[in-house]
Coordinates of C-alpha atoms in Angstrom, one line a residue:
Chain A
M1 CA -16.6 -0.6 -29.5
G2 CA -15.5 1.8 -32.2
V3 CA -16.6 5.1 -33.6
P4 CA -18.4 4.4 -36.8
G5 CA -19.2 7.5 -38.7
A6 CA -17.5 9.7 -36.1
E7 CA -17.1 13.3 -37.5
E8 CA -16.5 16.5 -35.7
N9 CA -19.3 19.0 -36.0
S10 CA -19.7 22.6 -35.3
S11 CA -21.0 22.0 -31.8
G12 CA -17.8 20.3 -30.7
L13 CA -19.8 17.1 -30.3
I14 CA -18.9 13.9 -32.1
P15 CA -21.8 11.6 -33.1
L16 CA -21.3 8.1 -31.9
A17 CA -23.2 4.9 -32.5
L18 CA -25.5 3.7 -29.8
E19 CA -23.2 1.0 -28.5
C20 CA -20.3 3.3 -27.9
W21 CA -19.5 4.0 -24.3
S22 CA -18.1 7.1 -22.8
P23 CA -17.9 8.1 -19.2
N24 CA -18.9 11.6 -20.1
R25 CA -21.9 10.9 -22.3
T26 CA -24.3 13.7 -22.9
E27 CA -27.3 12.3 -24.7
F28 CA -29.4 14.0 -27.3
A29 CA -32.0 11.7 -29.0
R30 CA -31.7 12.2 -32.8
T31 CA -32.7 9.3 -35.0
N32 CA -30.3 6.5 -34.1
L33 CA -27.4 8.6 -33.0
F34 CA -26.2 9.8 -29.6
F35 CA -23.8 12.7 -29.2
V36 CA -20.7 12.5 -27.1
E37 CA -19.2 15.7 -25.8
V38 CA -15.5 15.5 -26.7
K39 CA -13.4 16.4 -23.7
M40 CA -9.7 16.8 -24.2
K41 CA -8.0 14.0 -22.2
I42 CA -4.2 14.1 -22.1
D43 CA -2.7 10.9 -20.8
V44 CA 0.7 11.8 -19.4
F45 CA 1.8 8.3 -18.4
P46 CA 1.0 5.8 -21.1
H47 CA 3.8 3.4 -22.0
I48 CA 5.3 2.5 -25.4
F49 CA 8.2 0.6 -26.9
P50 CA 9.3 2.5 -30.0
R51 CA 10.0 -0.3 -32.5
P52 CA 13.8 0.4 -32.9
F53 CA 14.1 0.4 -29.1
Y54 CA 12.2 -2.8 -28.8
E55 CA 14.2 -4.6 -31.4
R56 CA 17.5 -3.5 -29.9
M57 CA 16.3 -4.5 -26.4
L58 CA 15.7 -8.0 -27.6
T59 CA 19.3 -8.4 -28.5
V60 CA 20.7 -7.2 -25.1
S61 CA 20.0 -10.2 -22.9
D62 CA 18.1 -13.4 -23.3
A63 CA 16.3 -13.0 -20.0
A64 CA 15.2 -9.4 -20.9
A65 CA 14.1 -10.6 -24.4
R66 CA 11.9 -13.4 -22.9
Y67 CA 10.3 -11.0 -20.4
M68 CA 9.7 -8.3 -23.1
K69 CA 8.2 -10.8 -25.6
R70 CA 5.8 -12.0 -23.0
R71 CA 4.7 -8.5 -22.1
V72 CA 4.3 -7.5 -25.7
R73 CA 2.3 -10.7 -26.5
D74 CA -0.2 -9.6 -23.8
L75 CA -0.1 -5.9 -24.7
P76 CA 0.7 -5.7 -28.4
M77 CA 0.0 -2.0 -28.6
L78 CA 3.2 -1.4 -26.7
V79 CA 5.0 -2.0 -30.0
D80 CA 2.4 -2.1 -32.7
L81 CA 1.6 1.5 -33.7
E82 CA -1.4 0.6 -35.8
K83 CA -3.0 -1.3 -33.0
R84 CA -2.2 1.6 -30.6
L85 CA -3.8 4.1 -32.9
R86 CA -7.0 2.0 -33.3
L87 CA -7.2 1.6 -29.5
M88 CA -6.8 5.4 -29.1
D89 CA -9.6 5.9 -31.7
Q90 CA -12.1 4.5 -29.3
F91 CA -11.7 7.5 -27.0
P92 CA -12.4 10.7 -28.7
G93 CA -10.2 13.6 -27.5
Y94 CA -7.6 11.2 -26.0
Q95 CA -3.9 12.2 -26.6
Q96 CA -0.7 10.9 -25.1
V97 CA 2.5 12.1 -23.7
L98 CA 4.8 9.1 -24.3
T99 CA 7.0 7.3 -21.8
A100 CA 9.0 4.2 -22.5
A101 CA 7.6 1.1 -20.9
G102 CA 9.5 -0.3 -18.0
P103 CA 11.6 -1.8 -16.6
G104 CA 14.3 0.9 -16.5
I105 CA 17.1 0.4 -19.0
E106 CA 19.6 0.0 -16.2
T107 CA 17.9 -3.2 -15.0
F108 CA 18.7 -5.2 -18.1
C109 CA 21.7 -3.2 -19.6
D110 CA 25.3 -3.0 -18.7
P111 CA 26.4 0.7 -18.1
K112 CA 28.3 0.5 -21.4
I113 CA 25.2 -0.3 -23.4
S114 CA 22.5 1.6 -21.5
P115 CA 23.3 5.0 -22.9
E116 CA 22.9 3.7 -26.4
L117 CA 19.5 2.2 -25.5
A118 CA 18.3 5.5 -24.0
R119 CA 19.3 7.3 -27.1
I120 CA 17.4 4.8 -29.3
A121 CA 14.3 5.1 -27.0
N122 CA 14.4 8.9 -27.1
D123 CA 15.0 9.2 -30.8
G124 CA 12.1 6.8 -31.3
M125 CA 9.7 8.7 -29.1
A126 CA 10.7 12.0 -30.7
E127 CA 10.0 10.5 -34.2
L128 CA 6.6 9.3 -33.1
V129 CA 5.7 12.8 -31.8
A130 CA 6.9 14.4 -35.1
Q131 CA 4.9 11.9 -37.2
H132 CA 1.7 12.0 -35.1
P133 CA 1.5 15.4 -33.4
D134 CA -2.3 15.1 -33.1
R135 CA -1.9 11.8 -31.1
F136 CA 1.3 12.3 -29.2
L137 CA 1.9 15.6 -27.6
G138 CA 5.4 15.0 -26.4
F139 CA 7.5 12.5 -24.5
A140 CA 9.5 12.0 -21.3
A141 CA 13.0 10.9 -22.0
S142 CA 14.4 7.5 -20.9
L143 CA 17.7 7.6 -19.0
P144 CA 20.6 5.2 -18.4
M145 CA 20.6 5.6 -14.6
N146 CA 23.5 3.2 -14.1
N147 CA 25.8 5.5 -16.0
M148 CA 25.4 9.1 -14.6
D149 CA 28.2 10.4 -16.8
A150 CA 26.2 9.5 -19.9
C151 CA 22.8 10.2 -18.2
L152 CA 23.2 13.9 -17.7
P153 CA 24.3 14.7 -21.3
E154 CA 21.4 12.6 -22.5
V155 CA 19.0 14.7 -20.5
D156 CA 20.3 17.8 -22.3
R157 CA 20.2 16.2 -25.7
A158 CA 16.6 14.9 -25.2
I159 CA 15.3 18.2 -24.0
Q160 CA 17.3 20.6 -26.2
K161 CA 17.6 18.6 -29.4
L162 CA 14.5 16.3 -29.3
G163 CA 12.1 18.5 -27.4
A164 CA 11.4 16.1 -24.5
Q165 CA 8.9 17.5 -21.9
G166 CA 10.9 15.9 -19.1
V167 CA 12.5 12.7 -18.1
Q168 CA 11.3 9.4 -16.7
I169 CA 13.0 7.5 -13.9
F170 CA 12.0 4.6 -11.7
T171 CA 11.5 4.4 -8.0
N172 CA 14.9 2.6 -7.4
V173 CA 18.0 2.2 -9.5
N174 CA 18.8 -1.5 -9.3
G175 CA 17.6 -1.5 -5.7
R176 CA 19.2 1.8 -4.7
P177 CA 17.1 4.7 -3.4
L178 CA 16.8 7.9 -5.4
D179 CA 18.1 10.0 -2.6
E180 CA 21.6 8.6 -2.9
V181 CA 24.1 11.4 -3.6
E182 CA 25.1 10.1 -7.0
F183 CA 21.6 10.9 -8.4
R184 CA 21.4 14.4 -7.0
P185 CA 22.7 16.1 -10.1
L186 CA 19.8 14.8 -12.1
F187 CA 17.3 16.4 -9.7
E188 CA 19.3 19.6 -9.8
K189 CA 19.3 19.6 -13.6
M190 CA 15.6 19.0 -13.9
A191 CA 14.9 21.8 -11.3
R192 CA 17.0 24.1 -13.4
Y193 CA 15.2 23.2 -16.6
D194 CA 11.9 23.6 -14.6
L195 CA 10.7 20.4 -16.3
P196 CA 9.1 17.4 -14.5
I197 CA 10.5 14.1 -13.6
W198 CA 8.1 11.2 -14.3
L199 CA 8.4 8.7 -11.5
H200 CA 7.4 5.1 -12.3
P201 CA 7.4 2.3 -9.7
A202 CA 9.8 -0.6 -10.1
R203 CA 10.2 -3.7 -8.1
P204 CA 11.2 -7.1 -9.3
S205 CA 9.6 -10.4 -8.2
T206 CA 13.0 -11.1 -6.5
F207 CA 12.1 -8.6 -3.8
P208 CA 10.4 -11.0 -1.4
D209 CA 7.3 -10.2 0.6
Y210 CA 8.5 -12.2 3.6
M211 CA 12.0 -12.0 5.0
T212 CA 12.3 -15.8 5.1
E213 CA 11.7 -16.1 1.3
K214 CA 13.6 -15.2 -1.8
H215 CA 10.8 -14.5 -4.2
S216 CA 7.4 -12.7 -4.2
R217 CA 4.5 -15.0 -5.1
F218 CA 1.3 -14.5 -7.0
E219 CA 2.4 -11.3 -8.7
L220 CA 2.1 -9.5 -5.3
W221 CA 5.5 -7.7 -6.0
W222 CA 3.5 -5.9 -8.7
V223 CA 0.0 -5.7 -7.3
F224 CA 0.9 -4.2 -4.0
G225 CA 4.7 -3.8 -4.3
W226 CA 4.5 -1.1 -7.0
P227 CA 2.2 1.2 -5.1
Y228 CA 4.4 0.6 -2.0
E229 CA 7.5 1.5 -4.0
S230 CA 6.0 4.7 -5.4
S231 CA 4.8 5.7 -1.9
V232 CA 8.2 5.0 -0.3
A233 CA 10.1 6.8 -3.0
M234 CA 7.8 9.8 -2.7
A235 CA 8.3 9.9 1.1
R236 CA 12.0 9.4 0.9
L237 CA 12.4 12.3 -1.5
V238 CA 10.4 14.5 0.8
F239 CA 12.0 13.4 4.1
T240 CA 15.6 13.5 2.7
G241 CA 14.9 17.2 1.9
I242 CA 15.1 17.3 -1.9
F243 CA 12.2 19.8 -2.2
D244 CA 14.0 22.0 0.4
E245 CA 17.1 22.0 -1.8
F246 CA 15.2 22.4 -5.1
P247 CA 11.9 24.1 -4.3
N248 CA 10.6 24.2 -7.9
L249 CA 11.4 20.5 -8.6
K250 CA 8.3 18.8 -10.1
I251 CA 7.7 15.1 -9.9
I252 CA 4.8 13.3 -11.7
T253 CA 4.1 10.1 -9.9
H254 CA 2.3 7.2 -11.5
H255 CA -0.9 5.6 -10.4
L256 CA -2.6 8.6 -8.8
G257 CA 0.1 9.0 -6.2
A258 CA -0.1 5.3 -5.2
M259 CA -0.9 4.8 -1.5
I260 CA -0.5 8.5 -0.6
P261 CA -4.0 9.9 -1.2
Y262 CA -5.7 6.9 0.4
F263 CA -3.5 6.7 3.5
E264 CA -3.2 10.4 4.2
G265 CA -4.9 9.9 7.6
R266 CA -2.3 7.4 8.5
I267 CA 0.7 9.4 7.2
G268 CA -0.1 12.8 8.7
P269 CA -1.6 12.0 12.1
G270 CA 0.3 8.7 12.4
L271 CA 3.7 10.3 11.9
D272 CA 2.7 13.2 14.2
Q273 CA 2.0 10.8 17.0
L274 CA 4.4 7.9 16.3
G275 CA 7.0 9.3 13.9
S276 CA 9.8 9.1 16.4
R277 CA 9.6 5.4 17.2
T278 CA 12.1 4.1 14.6
P279 CA 15.6 4.2 15.7
E280 CA 17.8 5.2 12.7
A281 CA 20.3 2.5 11.7
E282 CA 23.2 2.6 14.1
Chain B
M1 CA -15.0 17.3 26.5
G2 CA -16.8 15.0 28.9
V3 CA -20.4 14.0 29.6
P4 CA -21.5 16.2 32.5
G5 CA -24.8 15.1 33.9
A6 CA -25.2 12.4 31.3
E7 CA -28.1 10.1 32.1
E8 CA -30.0 7.8 30.0
N9 CA -33.7 8.7 29.5
S10 CA -36.6 6.9 28.1
S11 CA -36.0 8.2 24.6
G12 CA -32.7 6.5 24.3
L13 CA -31.0 9.9 24.1
I14 CA -28.4 11.1 26.5
P15 CA -28.3 14.8 27.4
L16 CA -24.9 16.3 26.7
A17 CA -23.5 19.7 27.5
L18 CA -23.2 22.2 24.7
E19 CA -19.5 21.8 24.1
C20 CA -19.7 18.0 23.7
W21 CA -18.9 16.8 20.2
S22 CA -20.5 13.9 18.5
P23 CA -20.4 13.0 14.8
N24 CA -24.1 11.9 15.0
R25 CA -25.5 14.9 16.9
T26 CA -29.2 15.3 16.8
E27 CA -30.1 18.6 18.3
F28 CA -33.1 19.5 20.4
A29 CA -33.0 23.0 22.0
R30 CA -34.0 22.6 25.6
T31 CA -32.7 25.1 28.1
N32 CA -28.9 24.8 28.0
L33 CA -28.8 21.2 26.9
F34 CA -28.5 19.4 23.6
F35 CA -29.3 15.8 23.1
V36 CA -27.0 13.3 21.5
E37 CA -28.4 10.1 20.0
V38 CA -26.4 7.4 21.4
K39 CA -25.3 4.9 18.7
M40 CA -23.7 1.7 19.8
K41 CA -20.2 1.6 18.6
I42 CA -18.2 -1.6 19.1
D43 CA -14.5 -1.2 18.4
V44 CA -13.3 -4.7 17.7
F45 CA -9.6 -3.9 17.2
P46 CA -8.4 -1.6 20.0
H47 CA -5.1 -2.5 21.8
I48 CA -4.3 -3.0 25.4
F49 CA -1.5 -4.2 27.6
P50 CA -3.2 -5.8 30.7
R51 CA -0.9 -4.6 33.5
P52 CA 0.4 -8.1 34.6
F53 CA 1.3 -8.8 31.0
Y54 CA 3.0 -5.4 30.6
E55 CA 5.0 -5.9 33.8
R56 CA 6.1 -9.5 32.9
M57 CA 7.0 -8.2 29.4
L58 CA 9.4 -5.7 30.7
T59 CA 11.4 -8.5 32.4
V60 CA 11.8 -10.6 29.2
S61 CA 14.3 -8.6 27.3
D62 CA 16.0 -5.2 27.6
A63 CA 15.3 -4.3 24.0
A64 CA 11.6 -5.2 24.3
A65 CA 11.4 -3.3 27.6
R66 CA 12.9 -0.1 26.0
Y67 CA 10.5 -0.3 23.0
M68 CA 7.4 -1.0 25.2
K69 CA 8.2 1.8 27.6
R70 CA 8.5 4.2 24.8
R71 CA 5.2 3.1 23.3
V72 CA 3.4 3.4 26.7
R73 CA 4.9 6.8 27.4
D74 CA 3.3 8.0 24.1
L75 CA 0.1 6.0 24.6
P76 CA -0.4 5.7 28.4
M77 CA -4.0 4.3 28.0
L78 CA -2.4 1.1 26.7
V79 CA -1.6 0.2 30.3
D80 CA -3.4 2.8 32.5
L81 CA -6.9 1.6 32.9
E82 CA -8.2 4.8 34.5
K83 CA -6.9 6.9 31.6
R84 CA -8.4 4.4 29.2
L85 CA -11.9 4.6 30.8
R86 CA -11.7 8.4 30.9
L87 CA -10.8 8.4 27.2
M88 CA -13.7 6.0 26.4
D89 CA -16.1 8.3 28.4
Q90 CA -15.7 10.9 25.7
F91 CA -17.5 8.7 23.2
P92 CA -21.0 7.7 24.4
G93 CA -22.0 4.2 23.3
Y94 CA -18.4 3.2 22.6
Q95 CA -17.3 -0.3 23.7
Q96 CA -14.3 -2.4 23.0
V97 CA -13.4 -6.0 22.2
L98 CA -9.8 -6.2 23.5
T99 CA -6.7 -7.3 21.7
A100 CA -3.2 -7.2 23.1
A101 CA -1.0 -4.5 21.6
G102 CA 1.7 -5.7 19.3
P103 CA 4.2 -6.8 18.5
G104 CA 3.5 -10.5 18.7
I105 CA 4.8 -12.3 21.7
E106 CA 7.0 -14.5 19.5
T107 CA 9.0 -11.5 18.3
F108 CA 10.4 -10.8 21.8
C109 CA 10.1 -14.1 23.6
D110 CA 11.9 -17.4 23.4
P111 CA 9.5 -20.3 22.6
K112 CA 10.0 -21.5 26.2
I113 CA 8.7 -18.3 27.7
S114 CA 6.1 -17.2 25.0
P115 CA 3.4 -19.6 26.2
E116 CA 3.5 -18.1 29.7
L117 CA 3.3 -14.6 28.3
A118 CA 0.2 -15.6 26.2
R119 CA -1.5 -17.0 29.3
I120 CA -0.8 -13.9 31.3
A121 CA -2.2 -11.7 28.5
N122 CA -5.3 -13.8 28.1
D123 CA -5.9 -14.1 31.9
G124 CA -5.5 -10.3 32.1
M125 CA -7.9 -9.5 29.3
A126 CA -10.5 -12.0 30.6
E127 CA -10.3 -10.3 34.0
L128 CA -10.8 -6.9 32.5
V129 CA -13.9 -8.2 30.6
A130 CA -15.3 -9.7 33.9
Q131 CA -14.7 -6.4 35.8
H132 CA -16.0 -4.0 33.2
P133 CA -18.6 -5.9 31.1
D134 CA -20.2 -2.6 30.1
R135 CA -16.9 -1.4 28.6
F136 CA -15.2 -4.5 27.3
L137 CA -17.5 -6.9 25.5
G138 CA -14.8 -9.6 25.1
F139 CA -11.3 -10.2 23.8
A140 CA -9.3 -12.0 21.2
A141 CA -6.6 -14.2 22.7
S142 CA -2.9 -13.7 22.3
L143 CA -0.9 -16.7 21.1
P144 CA 2.7 -17.9 21.3
M145 CA 3.2 -18.5 17.5
N146 CA 6.7 -19.7 17.9
N147 CA 5.6 -22.7 19.9
M148 CA 2.7 -24.4 18.1
D149 CA 2.6 -27.2 20.6
A150 CA 1.7 -24.8 23.3
C151 CA -0.3 -22.5 21.0
L152 CA -3.0 -24.9 20.1
P153 CA -3.9 -25.8 23.8
E154 CA -3.8 -22.1 24.7
V155 CA -6.5 -21.5 22.0
D156 CA -8.7 -24.1 23.6
R157 CA -8.1 -22.7 27.1
A158 CA -8.7 -19.1 26.1
I159 CA -12.0 -20.0 24.3
Q160 CA -13.4 -22.6 26.5
K161 CA -12.2 -21.5 30.0
L162 CA -11.8 -17.7 29.5
G163 CA -14.5 -17.0 26.9
A164 CA -12.3 -15.5 24.2
Q165 CA -14.3 -14.5 21.1
G166 CA -11.4 -15.5 18.9
V167 CA -7.6 -15.2 18.6
Q168 CA -5.2 -12.5 17.3
I169 CA -2.3 -13.3 15.1
F170 CA 0.1 -11.1 13.2
T171 CA 0.8 -11.0 9.4
N172 CA 4.1 -12.9 9.8
V173 CA 5.7 -15.1 12.4
N174 CA 9.2 -13.7 12.8
G175 CA 9.3 -13.1 9.1
R176 CA 7.5 -16.4 8.0
P177 CA 4.3 -16.3 6.0
L178 CA 1.1 -17.6 7.6
D179 CA 0.5 -20.1 4.9
E180 CA 3.5 -22.3 6.1
V181 CA 2.2 -25.7 6.9
E182 CA 3.2 -25.5 10.6
F183 CA 0.5 -22.9 11.1
R184 CA -2.3 -24.7 9.3
P185 CA -3.7 -26.5 12.4
L186 CA -4.5 -23.1 14.0
F187 CA -6.6 -22.1 11.0
E188 CA -8.3 -25.5 11.0
K189 CA -9.0 -25.2 14.7
M190 CA -10.5 -21.7 14.4
A191 CA -12.7 -22.8 11.5
R192 CA -13.9 -25.7 13.6
Y193 CA -14.8 -23.3 16.5
D194 CA -16.4 -21.0 13.9
L195 CA -14.7 -18.1 15.6
P196 CA -12.6 -15.4 13.9
I197 CA -8.9 -14.8 13.7
W198 CA -8.0 -11.2 14.2
L199 CA -5.1 -10.3 11.8
H200 CA -2.8 -7.5 12.8
P201 CA 0.1 -6.2 10.6
A202 CA 3.6 -6.7 11.7
R203 CA 6.8 -5.5 10.1
P204 CA 9.9 -4.4 11.9
S205 CA 12.1 -1.4 10.9
T206 CA 14.7 -4.0 10.0
F207 CA 12.7 -4.9 6.9
P208 CA 14.3 -2.5 4.4
D209 CA 12.5 -0.5 1.8
Y210 CA 15.3 -0.8 -0.6
M211 CA 17.3 -4.0 -1.4
T212 CA 20.6 -2.2 -1.0
E213 CA 19.7 -1.1 2.6
K214 CA 19.4 -2.9 5.9
H215 CA 16.9 -0.6 7.6
S216 CA 13.7 1.2 6.7
R217 CA 13.9 5.0 7.3
F218 CA 11.5 7.6 8.5
E219 CA 9.0 5.1 10.0
L220 CA 8.0 4.0 6.5
W221 CA 8.1 0.3 7.6
W222 CA 5.1 1.3 9.7
V223 CA 3.3 4.0 7.6
F224 CA 3.3 2.0 4.4
G225 CA 4.8 -1.3 5.4
W226 CA 2.0 -2.3 7.7
P227 CA -0.8 -1.8 5.1
Y228 CA 1.4 -3.6 2.6
E229 CA 1.9 -6.5 5.1
S230 CA -1.8 -6.8 5.7
S231 CA -2.6 -6.8 2.0
V232 CA 0.0 -9.4 1.2
A233 CA -1.0 -11.6 4.1
M234 CA -4.6 -11.5 2.9
A235 CA -3.7 -12.2 -0.7
R236 CA -1.4 -15.1 0.4
L237 CA -4.1 -16.7 2.5
V238 CA -6.5 -16.5 -0.5
F239 CA -4.1 -17.6 -3.2
T240 CA -2.7 -20.5 -1.2
G241 CA -6.3 -21.8 -0.9
I242 CA -7.0 -21.6 2.8
F243 CA -10.6 -20.5 2.2
D244 CA -11.1 -23.4 -0.1
E245 CA -9.8 -25.8 2.6
F246 CA -11.8 -24.1 5.4
P247 CA -14.8 -22.3 3.8
N248 CA -16.2 -21.0 7.0
L249 CA -12.9 -19.5 8.2
K250 CA -13.3 -15.9 9.3
I251 CA -10.5 -13.4 9.4
I252 CA -10.9 -9.8 10.8
T253 CA -8.2 -7.7 9.2
H254 CA -7.0 -4.4 10.7
H255 CA -7.1 -1.0 9.2
L256 CA -10.2 -1.4 7.0
G257 CA -8.6 -4.1 5.0
A258 CA -5.4 -2.1 4.4
M259 CA -4.7 -1.5 0.6
I260 CA -7.4 -4.0 -0.6
P261 CA -10.5 -1.7 -0.8
Y262 CA -8.5 1.1 -2.4
F263 CA -6.7 -1.0 -4.9
E264 CA -9.5 -3.3 -6.0
G265 CA -9.3 -2.0 -9.5
R266 CA -5.6 -2.9 -9.6
I267 CA -6.0 -6.3 -8.0
G268 CA -8.9 -7.6 -10.0
P269 CA -8.4 -6.4 -13.6
G270 CA -4.7 -6.2 -13.1
L271 CA -4.3 -9.8 -12.1
D272 CA -6.8 -10.8 -14.8
Q273 CA -4.6 -9.3 -17.4
L274 CA -1.0 -9.6 -16.0
G275 CA -1.3 -12.2 -13.3
S276 CA 0.7 -14.8 -15.2
R277 CA 3.8 -12.7 -15.5
T278 CA 5.7 -13.8 -12.4
P279 CA 7.7 -16.9 -12.8
E280 CA 7.4 -18.9 -9.6
A281 CA 10.7 -19.4 -7.8
E282 CA 12.6 -22.2 -9.6

């Protein structure tokens, strides 16, 4: 793929070579060129490791460093800006709102170090947005969720000083649900800013698929576990009443809302009929 | 609803009163009647408690009895045959292959008692099929999965003596995955019979959604947990190689294959790219 000779023209169409692919191709035969209608596409949930963040991350723990290096080896554009820009070039009209790649800082950082890591991530994303405003329209700030005393001021700094469009959190905080009272001030603050919370799934392979095991196998913690996590986190926020408390709270969930759109018929009619079967923990 | 005056006629159409609903209605104005084209619909995964099984079940444990009574109060046609037939009447052409309603016998029965319960369930379903062959086309046998020495002969008895079309198992056996070696002879046997295994999800509310909790809340163990269970069980059977060992093994999964059809794009390309990330348990 690639966009050889791509140039905007007055019609808002960009000429592309024959072999270029676009899901929205509008074809006009003209010598050897086709025309592709450029649609604006804003990707609000791509992931990145700003380089200073990545480098600091590698020093935090050996286990984290091994995991991160393996991820970046498979997906070099997470760190390599040139590779990222060349990949983006293949999709005319495509722009990104940046979010730091998972896992959450709190999963590999001590509460003493996590605030520093969040600041480095946020400074790094803000710098990328300043340098490439045509590519990166903004960012959602990373947060040190294992240190709420540092987390809340970092939200203010990221939004007020760095221009963050919102914040990113994960579906659990080291295994804890987001509806725990300790995290409530974050939701309150974001509702007050009227800016969204990006919600990314998180589940480690140590969350087993079977109660008699200690480890998920065959990457199933990720394949099915992440959509499950997102769905459960969404349901828990709803059923614990957070939208009643903060009606203008906005949450952007990853992966098209995970299981929710596909299982609407199970959620709605199912809970209407059978929703009282579970005894709450005694 | 109902089918007042319904009679088959030579065209294979059954006259229905105006207020009757059918998703496949073909209308022919003729006095005050409409005609409904009767399509054969075989439901291969409806649930039932044959009455003798239900009554024996109530004597097995107080906790099970409380749970079962609550389920049957909400869904009386699980036990009440007349109510079931009247419900089925509303859908012309609708027939059932019976399976016993969950949970699996092994979840509420000691291994000494579970084989007896399975026999009562299977005798009960075979009797219903014999009495109502126009309604019930067959059944999948229940099994005592916590007693494999009794389970395997019960498979033979159900298929050879009672005419079962296959067997039903659940996605875990008291928390254990189906790929454990103890359960392998069942798969081998069903492959040899060339008859299917019905696979029903199972997850109790005691399987928590968050690692820091002991209990799933808001019925989420069932809403999302069951499709997750089915999906993981399907993937585990595939990746542990059971279809390589028994190529003609047939498994009928509940709920349209759960998450699999909707997440095909995550499963295939996702595992192609990231499927080597999980370190297997050391």
